[in-house]
PDB file of C-alpha atoms in Angstrom:
ATOM      1  CA  GLU I1493    -223.049  80.533 -37.751  1.00 72.00           C
ATOM      2  CA  ALA I1494    -222.246  83.275 -40.254  1.00 80.00           C
ATOM      3  CA  GLU I1495    -219.661  82.399 -42.879  1.00 91.00           C
ATOM      4  CA  VAL I1496    -217.757  84.044 -45.684  1.00 96.00           C
ATOM      5  CA  ALA I1497    -219.131  82.774 -48.968  1.00 96.00           C
ATOM      6  CA  GLN I1498    -217.010  82.357 -52.135  1.00 97.00           C
ATOM      7  CA  SER I1499    -217.788  81.198 -55.629  1.00 97.00           C
ATOM      8  CA  PRO I1500    -216.947  79.291 -57.658  1.00 97.00           C
ATOM      9  CA  ARG I1501    -215.167  76.730 -55.526  1.00 95.00           C
ATOM     10  CA  TYR I1502    -213.215  75.487 -58.491  1.00 96.00           C
ATOM     11  CA  LYS I1503    -212.298  77.057 -61.778  1.00 97.00           C
ATOM     12  CA  ILE I1504    -210.346  75.665 -64.664  1.00 97.00           C
ATOM     13  CA  THR I1505    -209.410  78.004 -67.451  1.00 97.00           C
ATOM     14  CA  GLU I1506    -206.997  78.311 -70.306  1.00 96.00           C
ATOM     15  CA  LYS I1507    -204.255  80.858 -70.302  1.00 95.00           C
ATOM     16  CA  SER I1508    -205.124  84.278 -71.731  1.00 96.00           C
ATOM     17  CA  GLN I1509    -208.752  83.851 -70.715  1.00 97.00           C
ATOM     18  CA  ALA I1510    -210.509  86.064 -68.160  1.00 97.00           C
ATOM     19  CA  VAL I1511    -211.701  84.720 -64.770  1.00 98.00           C
ATOM     20  CA  ALA I1512    -213.661  86.284 -61.933  1.00 97.00           C
ATOM     21  CA  PHE I1513    -214.126  85.279 -58.352  1.00 98.00           C
ATOM     22  CA  TRP I1514    -216.863  86.446 -56.011  1.00 97.00           C
ATOM     23  CA  CYS I1515    -216.857  86.838 -52.231  1.00 97.00           C
ATOM     24  CA  ASP I1516    -219.618  87.743 -49.776  1.00 97.00           C
ATOM     25  CA  PRO I1517    -218.188  88.592 -46.341  1.00 96.00           C
ATOM     26  CA  ILE I1518    -219.890  88.059 -43.022  1.00 94.00           C
ATOM     27  CA  SER I1519    -222.647  90.607 -42.641  1.00 93.00           C
ATOM     28  CA  GLY I1520    -221.465  93.815 -41.002  1.00 90.00           C
ATOM     29  CA  HIS I1521    -217.782  93.124 -41.611  1.00 92.00           C
ATOM     30  CA  ALA I1522    -216.201  96.378 -42.814  1.00 89.00           C
ATOM     31  CA  THR I1523    -212.851  94.916 -43.798  1.00 91.00           C
ATOM     32  CA  LEU I1524    -212.419  92.515 -46.684  1.00 94.00           C
ATOM     33  CA  TYR I1525    -209.191  90.772 -47.816  1.00 95.00           C
ATOM     34  CA  TRP I1526    -208.262  88.777 -50.904  1.00 97.00           C
ATOM     35  CA  TYR I1527    -205.310  86.395 -50.545  1.00 97.00           C
ATOM     36  CA  ARG I1528    -203.523  84.109 -52.983  1.00 97.00           C
ATOM     37  CA  GLN I1529    -202.194  80.819 -51.622  1.00 94.00           C
ATOM     38  CA  ILE I1530    -199.828  78.886 -53.807  1.00 94.00           C
ATOM     39  CA  LEU I1531    -199.540  75.188 -53.086  1.00 89.00           C
ATOM     40  CA  GLY I1532    -197.120  74.558 -50.266  1.00 86.00           C
ATOM     41  CA  GLN I1533    -197.086  78.186 -49.130  1.00 91.00           C
ATOM     42  CA  GLY I1534    -198.958  80.476 -46.737  1.00 92.00           C
ATOM     43  CA  PRO I1535    -201.540  82.951 -47.967  1.00 94.00           C
ATOM     44  CA  GLU I1536    -200.241  86.281 -49.328  1.00 95.00           C
ATOM     45  CA  LEU I1537    -202.311  89.365 -49.247  1.00 94.00           C
ATOM     46  CA  LEU I1538    -203.395  90.721 -52.678  1.00 96.00           C
ATOM     47  CA  VAL I1539    -205.754  93.461 -51.639  1.00 95.00           C
ATOM     48  CA  GLN I1540    -207.540  94.858 -48.586  1.00 92.00           C
ATOM     49  CA  PHE I1541    -210.722  96.865 -48.586  1.00 92.00           C
ATOM     50  CA  GLN I1542    -212.151  99.109 -45.857  1.00 89.00           C
ATOM     51  CA  ASP I1543    -215.770  99.425 -46.785  1.00 90.00           C
ATOM     52  CA  GLU I1544    -215.571 100.208 -50.539  1.00 91.00           C
ATOM     53  CA  SER I1545    -212.089 101.741 -50.476  1.00 90.00           C
ATOM     54  CA  VAL I1546    -208.868  99.963 -51.191  1.00 91.00           C
ATOM     55  CA  VAL I1547    -206.509 100.184 -48.225  1.00 88.00           C
ATOM     56  CA  ASP I1548    -203.621  98.086 -49.511  1.00 89.00           C
ATOM     57  CA  ASP I1549    -203.122  96.724 -53.025  1.00 92.00           C
ATOM     58  CA  SER I1550    -199.382  96.869 -53.048  1.00 90.00           C
ATOM     59  CA  GLN I1551    -199.019  93.171 -53.908  1.00 92.00           C
ATOM     60  CA  LEU I1552    -201.776  93.074 -56.540  1.00 94.00           C
ATOM     61  CA  PRO I1553    -200.388  92.616 -60.101  1.00 94.00           C
ATOM     62  CA  LYS I1554    -202.330  95.511 -61.497  1.00 92.00           C
ATOM     63  CA  ASP I1555    -201.496  94.814 -65.104  1.00 95.00           C
ATOM     64  CA  ARG I1556    -203.810  91.775 -65.034  1.00 97.00           C
ATOM     65  CA  PHE I1557    -205.591  91.713 -61.642  1.00 97.00           C
ATOM     66  CA  SER I1558    -208.425  93.980 -60.547  1.00 97.00           C
ATOM     67  CA  ALA I1559    -210.643  94.024 -57.498  1.00 97.00           C
ATOM     68  CA  GLU I1560    -213.689  95.962 -56.566  1.00 96.00           C
ATOM     69  CA  ARG I1561    -216.146  96.251 -53.686  1.00 95.00           C
ATOM     70  CA  LEU I1562    -218.581  98.769 -55.067  1.00 85.00           C
ATOM     71  CA  LYS I1563    -221.145  98.935 -52.330  1.00 87.00           C
ATOM     72  CA  GLY I1564    -218.862  97.998 -49.503  1.00 84.00           C
ATOM     73  CA  VAL I1565    -220.372  94.525 -49.130  1.00 92.00           C
ATOM     74  CA  ASP I1566    -219.490  91.796 -51.640  1.00 95.00           C
ATOM     75  CA  SER I1567    -216.399  91.871 -53.749  1.00 97.00           C
ATOM     76  CA  THR I1568    -215.128  90.586 -57.068  1.00 97.00           C
ATOM     77  CA  LEU I1569    -211.533  89.714 -57.996  1.00 98.00           C
ATOM     78  CA  LYS I1570    -210.746  89.495 -61.733  1.00 98.00           C
ATOM     79  CA  ILE I1571    -207.764  88.206 -63.654  1.00 97.00           C
ATOM     80  CA  GLN I1572    -207.357  89.106 -67.340  1.00 97.00           C
ATOM     81  CA  PRO I1573    -205.549  87.530 -69.015  1.00 96.00           C
ATOM     82  CA  ALA I1574    -204.889  84.492 -66.825  1.00 97.00           C
ATOM     83  CA  GLU I1575    -201.362  83.047 -66.899  1.00 96.00           C
ATOM     84  CA  LEU I1576    -200.064  79.602 -65.898  1.00 96.00           C
ATOM     85  CA  GLY I1577    -198.481  81.005 -62.810  1.00 95.00           C
ATOM     86  CA  ASP I1578    -201.815  82.214 -61.514  1.00 97.00           C
ATOM     87  CA  SER I1579    -202.832  78.683 -60.584  1.00 97.00           C
ATOM     88  CA  ALA I1580    -203.493  78.845 -56.847  1.00 96.00           C
ATOM     89  CA  MET I1581    -206.141  79.000 -54.170  1.00 94.00           C
ATOM     90  CA  TYR I1582    -207.764  82.405 -53.883  1.00 97.00           C
ATOM     91  CA  LEU I1583    -209.060  83.109 -50.435  1.00 96.00           C
ATOM     92  CA  CYS I1584    -211.389  85.789 -49.212  1.00 97.00           C
ATOM     93  CA  ALA I1585    -211.485  86.909 -45.561  1.00 96.00           C
ATOM     94  CA  SER I1586    -213.342  89.478 -43.591  1.00 94.00           C
ATOM     95  CA  SER I1587    -212.959  91.001 -40.118  1.00 92.00           C
ATOM     96  CA  PRO I1588    -215.554  92.730 -37.989  1.00 83.00           C
ATOM     97  CA  ALA I1589    -213.983  96.012 -37.037  1.00 67.00           C
ATOM     98  CA  ARG I1590    -212.428  98.918 -38.825  1.00 65.00           C
ATOM     99  CA  ALA I1591    -208.735  98.336 -39.532  1.00 53.00           C
ATOM    100  CA  VAL I1592    -207.983  96.950 -36.108  1.00 69.00           C
ATOM    101  CA  ALA I1593    -204.671  95.094 -36.193  1.00 72.00           C
ATOM    102  CA  TYR I1594    -205.546  92.496 -33.627  1.00 77.00           C
ATOM    103  CA  ASN I1595    -208.893  91.275 -34.934  1.00 83.00           C
ATOM    104  CA  GLU I1596    -208.866  87.773 -36.319  1.00 89.00           C
ATOM    105  CA  GLN I1597    -209.912  87.251 -39.915  1.00 92.00           C
ATOM    106  CA  PHE I1598    -212.673  84.915 -40.992  1.00 94.00           C
ATOM    107  CA  PHE I1599    -211.876  83.002 -44.124  1.00 95.00           C
ATOM    108  CA  GLY I1600    -214.091  81.627 -46.838  1.00 96.00           C
ATOM    109  CA  PRO I1601    -213.604  78.170 -48.388  1.00 94.00           C
ATOM    110  CA  GLY I1602    -211.547  79.562 -51.318  1.00 94.00           C
ATOM    111  CA  THR I1603    -211.607  79.202 -55.059  1.00 96.00           C
ATOM    112  CA  ARG I1604    -209.068  76.847 -56.516  1.00 95.00           C
ATOM    113  CA  LEU I1605    -207.916  78.148 -59.936  1.00 97.00           C
ATOM    114  CA  THR I1606    -206.172  75.937 -62.409  1.00 97.00           C
ATOM    115  CA  VAL I1607    -204.781  77.617 -65.553  1.00 97.00           C
ATOM    116  CA  LEU I1608    -204.047  75.232 -68.441  1.00 96.00           C
TER     117      LEU I1608
ATOM    118  CA  ALA Y 613    -191.001  94.339 -42.518  1.00 77.00           C
ATOM    119  CA  GLN Y 614    -192.533  91.595 -40.409  1.00 84.00           C
ATOM    120  CA  SER Y 615    -191.797  87.912 -41.081  1.00 91.00           C
ATOM    121  CA  VAL Y 616    -192.675  84.487 -39.726  1.00 95.00           C
ATOM    122  CA  ALA Y 617    -190.659  81.241 -39.734  1.00 96.00           C
ATOM    123  CA  GLN Y 618    -192.168  77.785 -39.284  1.00 97.00           C
ATOM    124  CA  PRO Y 619    -189.043  75.663 -39.278  1.00 96.00           C
ATOM    125  CA  GLU Y 620    -190.790  72.271 -39.591  1.00 97.00           C
ATOM    126  CA  ASP Y 621    -192.555  71.276 -42.776  1.00 96.00           C
ATOM    127  CA  GLN Y 622    -194.193  68.332 -40.979  1.00 97.00           C
ATOM    128  CA  VAL Y 623    -194.684  67.199 -37.397  1.00 98.00           C
ATOM    129  CA  ASN Y 624    -195.563  63.600 -36.594  1.00 98.00           C
ATOM    130  CA  VAL Y 625    -197.075  62.621 -33.289  1.00 98.00           C
ATOM    131  CA  ALA Y 626    -198.960  59.638 -31.923  1.00 98.00           C
ATOM    132  CA  GLU Y 627    -202.476  60.125 -30.715  1.00 98.00           C
ATOM    133  CA  GLY Y 628    -202.594  60.927 -26.982  1.00 97.00           C
ATOM    134  CA  ASN Y 629    -199.096  62.436 -26.977  1.00 98.00           C
ATOM    135  CA  PRO Y 630    -198.428  66.136 -26.559  1.00 98.00           C
ATOM    136  CA  LEU Y 631    -197.695  68.121 -29.668  1.00 97.00           C
ATOM    137  CA  THR Y 632    -195.766  71.329 -30.437  1.00 98.00           C
ATOM    138  CA  VAL Y 633    -195.702  73.256 -33.686  1.00 98.00           C
ATOM    139  CA  LYS Y 634    -192.994  75.872 -33.728  1.00 98.00           C
ATOM    140  CA  CYS Y 635    -193.143  79.504 -34.855  1.00 98.00           C
ATOM    141  CA  THR Y 636    -190.732  82.351 -34.612  1.00 98.00           C
ATOM    142  CA  TYR Y 637    -191.353  85.936 -35.806  1.00 96.00           C
ATOM    143  CA  SER Y 638    -189.704  89.245 -36.525  1.00 94.00           C
ATOM    144  CA  VAL Y 639    -191.384  92.655 -36.197  1.00 89.00           C
ATOM    145  CA  SER Y 640    -190.346  96.257 -35.541  1.00 86.00           C
ATOM    146  CA  GLY Y 641    -193.086  97.043 -33.080  1.00 84.00           C
ATOM    147  CA  ASN Y 642    -195.218  94.988 -30.760  1.00 87.00           C
ATOM    148  CA  PRO Y 643    -196.391  91.718 -32.363  1.00 90.00           C
ATOM    149  CA  TYR Y 644    -199.880  90.564 -32.790  1.00 92.00           C
ATOM    150  CA  LEU Y 645    -199.660  86.779 -33.280  1.00 95.00           C
ATOM    151  CA  PHE Y 646    -202.151  84.275 -34.661  1.00 96.00           C
ATOM    152  CA  TRP Y 647    -202.545  80.582 -35.341  1.00 98.00           C
ATOM    153  CA  TYR Y 648    -204.815  79.219 -38.049  1.00 97.00           C
ATOM    154  CA  VAL Y 649    -205.610  75.709 -39.130  1.00 97.00           C
ATOM    155  CA  GLN Y 650    -206.452  74.600 -42.697  1.00 94.00           C
ATOM    156  CA  TYR Y 651    -208.119  71.362 -43.593  1.00 90.00           C
ATOM    157  CA  PRO Y 652    -207.873  70.041 -47.236  1.00 84.00           C
ATOM    158  CA  ASN Y 653    -209.467  72.217 -49.842  1.00 76.00           C
ATOM    159  CA  ARG Y 654    -210.817  74.591 -47.206  1.00 80.00           C
ATOM    160  CA  GLY Y 655    -210.130  78.090 -45.976  1.00 84.00           C
ATOM    161  CA  LEU Y 656    -208.264  78.925 -42.823  1.00 92.00           C
ATOM    162  CA  GLN Y 657    -209.857  78.633 -39.447  1.00 94.00           C
ATOM    163  CA  PHE Y 658    -208.801  80.852 -36.572  1.00 94.00           C
ATOM    164  CA  LEU Y 659    -207.424  78.999 -33.473  1.00 96.00           C
ATOM    165  CA  LEU Y 660    -206.056  81.604 -31.140  1.00 96.00           C
ATOM    166  CA  LYS Y 661    -204.209  84.925 -30.888  1.00 94.00           C
ATOM    167  CA  TYR Y 662    -201.826  86.819 -28.671  1.00 95.00           C
ATOM    168  CA  ILE Y 663    -202.271  90.592 -28.290  1.00 90.00           C
ATOM    169  CA  THR Y 664    -200.966  91.460 -24.863  1.00 87.00           C
ATOM    170  CA  GLY Y 665    -201.032  90.208 -21.300  1.00 88.00           C
ATOM    171  CA  ASP Y 666    -200.671  86.564 -20.289  1.00 90.00           C
ATOM    172  CA  ASN Y 667    -198.008  84.801 -22.299  1.00 93.00           C
ATOM    173  CA  LEU Y 668    -200.044  81.575 -22.352  1.00 96.00           C
ATOM    174  CA  VAL Y 669    -202.984  81.850 -24.679  1.00 96.00           C
ATOM    175  CA  LYS Y 670    -205.816  79.303 -24.849  1.00 96.00           C
ATOM    176  CA  GLY Y 671    -207.816  78.709 -27.991  1.00 95.00           C
ATOM    177  CA  SER Y 672    -210.145  76.401 -29.767  1.00 92.00           C
ATOM    178  CA  TYR Y 673    -210.160  72.587 -29.675  1.00 93.00           C
ATOM    179  CA  GLY Y 674    -207.816  72.386 -26.677  1.00 95.00           C
ATOM    180  CA  PHE Y 675    -204.931  74.234 -28.345  1.00 97.00           C
ATOM    181  CA  GLU Y 676    -202.784  76.756 -26.569  1.00 97.00           C
ATOM    182  CA  ALA Y 677    -199.748  78.835 -27.490  1.00 98.00           C
ATOM    183  CA  GLU Y 678    -196.915  80.358 -25.491  1.00 96.00           C
ATOM    184  CA  PHE Y 679    -195.569  83.782 -26.316  1.00 97.00           C
ATOM    185  CA  ASN Y 680    -191.877  84.216 -25.568  1.00 96.00           C
ATOM    186  CA  LYS Y 681    -190.635  87.736 -26.261  1.00 94.00           C
ATOM    187  CA  SER Y 682    -186.964  87.030 -25.643  1.00 95.00           C
ATOM    188  CA  GLN Y 683    -186.947  84.146 -28.062  1.00 96.00           C
ATOM    189  CA  THR Y 684    -189.468  85.862 -30.426  1.00 96.00           C
ATOM    190  CA  SER Y 685    -191.462  82.619 -30.485  1.00 97.00           C
ATOM    191  CA  PHE Y 686    -195.138  81.682 -30.438  1.00 98.00           C
ATOM    192  CA  HIS Y 687    -195.228  77.881 -30.370  1.00 98.00           C
ATOM    193  CA  LEU Y 688    -198.563  76.056 -30.640  1.00 98.00           C
ATOM    194  CA  LYS Y 689    -199.222  73.251 -28.182  1.00 98.00           C
ATOM    195  CA  LYS Y 690    -201.743  70.700 -27.215  1.00 98.00           C
ATOM    196  CA  PRO Y 691    -201.415  68.278 -24.247  1.00 97.00           C
ATOM    197  CA  SER Y 692    -203.020  65.312 -26.003  1.00 97.00           C
ATOM    198  CA  ALA Y 693    -203.197  65.038 -29.795  1.00 97.00           C
ATOM    199  CA  LEU Y 694    -206.194  63.617 -31.668  1.00 97.00           C
ATOM    200  CA  VAL Y 695    -206.191  62.002 -35.079  1.00 96.00           C
ATOM    201  CA  SER Y 696    -208.674  64.710 -36.109  1.00 95.00           C
ATOM    202  CA  ASP Y 697    -206.021  67.386 -35.370  1.00 96.00           C
ATOM    203  CA  SER Y 698    -204.207  66.272 -38.517  1.00 96.00           C
ATOM    204  CA  ALA Y 699    -204.172  69.370 -40.782  1.00 96.00           C
ATOM    205  CA  LEU Y 700    -202.010  72.244 -41.995  1.00 96.00           C
ATOM    206  CA  TYR Y 701    -201.180  74.889 -39.341  1.00 98.00           C
ATOM    207  CA  PHE Y 702    -200.183  78.460 -40.092  1.00 97.00           C
ATOM    208  CA  CYS Y 703    -198.646  80.995 -37.796  1.00 98.00           C
ATOM    209  CA  ALA Y 704    -199.134  84.627 -38.684  1.00 96.00           C
ATOM    210  CA  VAL Y 705    -197.894  87.990 -37.391  1.00 94.00           C
ATOM    211  CA  ARG Y 706    -198.977  91.551 -37.673  1.00 89.00           C
ATOM    212  CA  ASP Y 707    -196.624  94.376 -36.684  1.00 81.00           C
ATOM    213  CA  GLY Y 708    -198.465  96.612 -34.284  1.00 74.00           C
ATOM    214  CA  GLN Y 709    -196.436  99.600 -35.369  1.00 69.00           C
ATOM    215  CA  ARG Y 710    -198.660 101.590 -37.670  1.00 67.00           C
ATOM    216  CA  ARG Y 711    -197.621 102.944 -41.049  1.00 63.00           C
ATOM    217  CA  ASN Y 712    -198.767 106.229 -42.456  1.00 57.00           C
ATOM    218  CA  THR Y 713    -201.430 104.342 -44.407  1.00 57.00           C
ATOM    219  CA  GLY Y 714    -202.647 102.398 -41.414  1.00 60.00           C
ATOM    220  CA  PHE Y 715    -202.003  99.043 -39.856  1.00 66.00           C
ATOM    221  CA  GLN Y 716    -199.599  96.664 -41.501  1.00 73.00           C
ATOM    222  CA  LYS Y 717    -200.719  93.508 -43.225  1.00 85.00           C
ATOM    223  CA  LEU Y 718    -200.944  90.034 -41.733  1.00 90.00           C
ATOM    224  CA  VAL Y 719    -197.998  87.866 -42.771  1.00 93.00           C
ATOM    225  CA  PHE Y 720    -198.301  84.130 -42.756  1.00 96.00           C
ATOM    226  CA  GLY Y 721    -195.617  81.440 -42.377  1.00 96.00           C
ATOM    227  CA  THR Y 722    -195.228  78.597 -44.879  1.00 96.00           C
ATOM    228  CA  GLY Y 723    -197.228  76.220 -42.750  1.00 97.00           C
ATOM    229  CA  THR Y 724    -196.519  73.021 -40.850  1.00 98.00           C
ATOM    230  CA  ARG Y 725    -198.357  69.826 -41.596  1.00 97.00           C
ATOM    231  CA  LEU Y 726    -199.360  67.973 -38.486  1.00 97.00           C
ATOM    232  CA  LEU Y 727    -199.866  64.242 -38.829  1.00 97.00           C
ATOM    233  CA  VAL Y 728    -201.382  62.422 -35.856  1.00 97.00           C
ATOM    234  CA  SER Y 729    -201.193  58.654 -36.059  1.00 97.00           C
ATOM    235  CA  PRO Y 730    -203.696  56.349 -34.269  1.00 95.00           C
TER     236      PRO Y 730
END
């Protein structure tokens, strides 16, 4: 069964350092999402891609976060510099159709970030 | 803007008993409603969704959910709970009313921890 891949699974870093997370969606999925899930809360959308284009990045802290999906396949989320408040689970998800509201999203296992 | 409320942080049920996890929502347009489950240190796994039609939706692992438009609710149910159902459950809603930039984002509730005791 096809799955969304993410790496690393765990990342520990010191504040002010740069970190990067990678996501490989299910093959053929045009839409890719990055979410942040703080402990005890539900996931919150950071950025949504349609192919290689950003559709929604309204909740992305653009002073320190960046995301790209250069060839419309895999994607990288970067934080520079990391802050203590960035400690969270970062989830990647993909969906099979183009911007269809009622398609379910398929989630990867996530990257747990701890900022010391 | 759309929102979701899961009023219970935790639900406790004995194995073999029926379970209900509550969810209410608020949207401007027609709601697209979803339930996901999350096991420890894992991503979310899709259970079921309501788009339109029959108010009772059946999903994975014997779960079902009932859409109630008048009460703006979408409660998750299972007739007989298993210990392996113990996990974190998230309700999510997407407002079907499109914006100029496209469809609106999926908004998740804060989650309900289900604990099934043997």
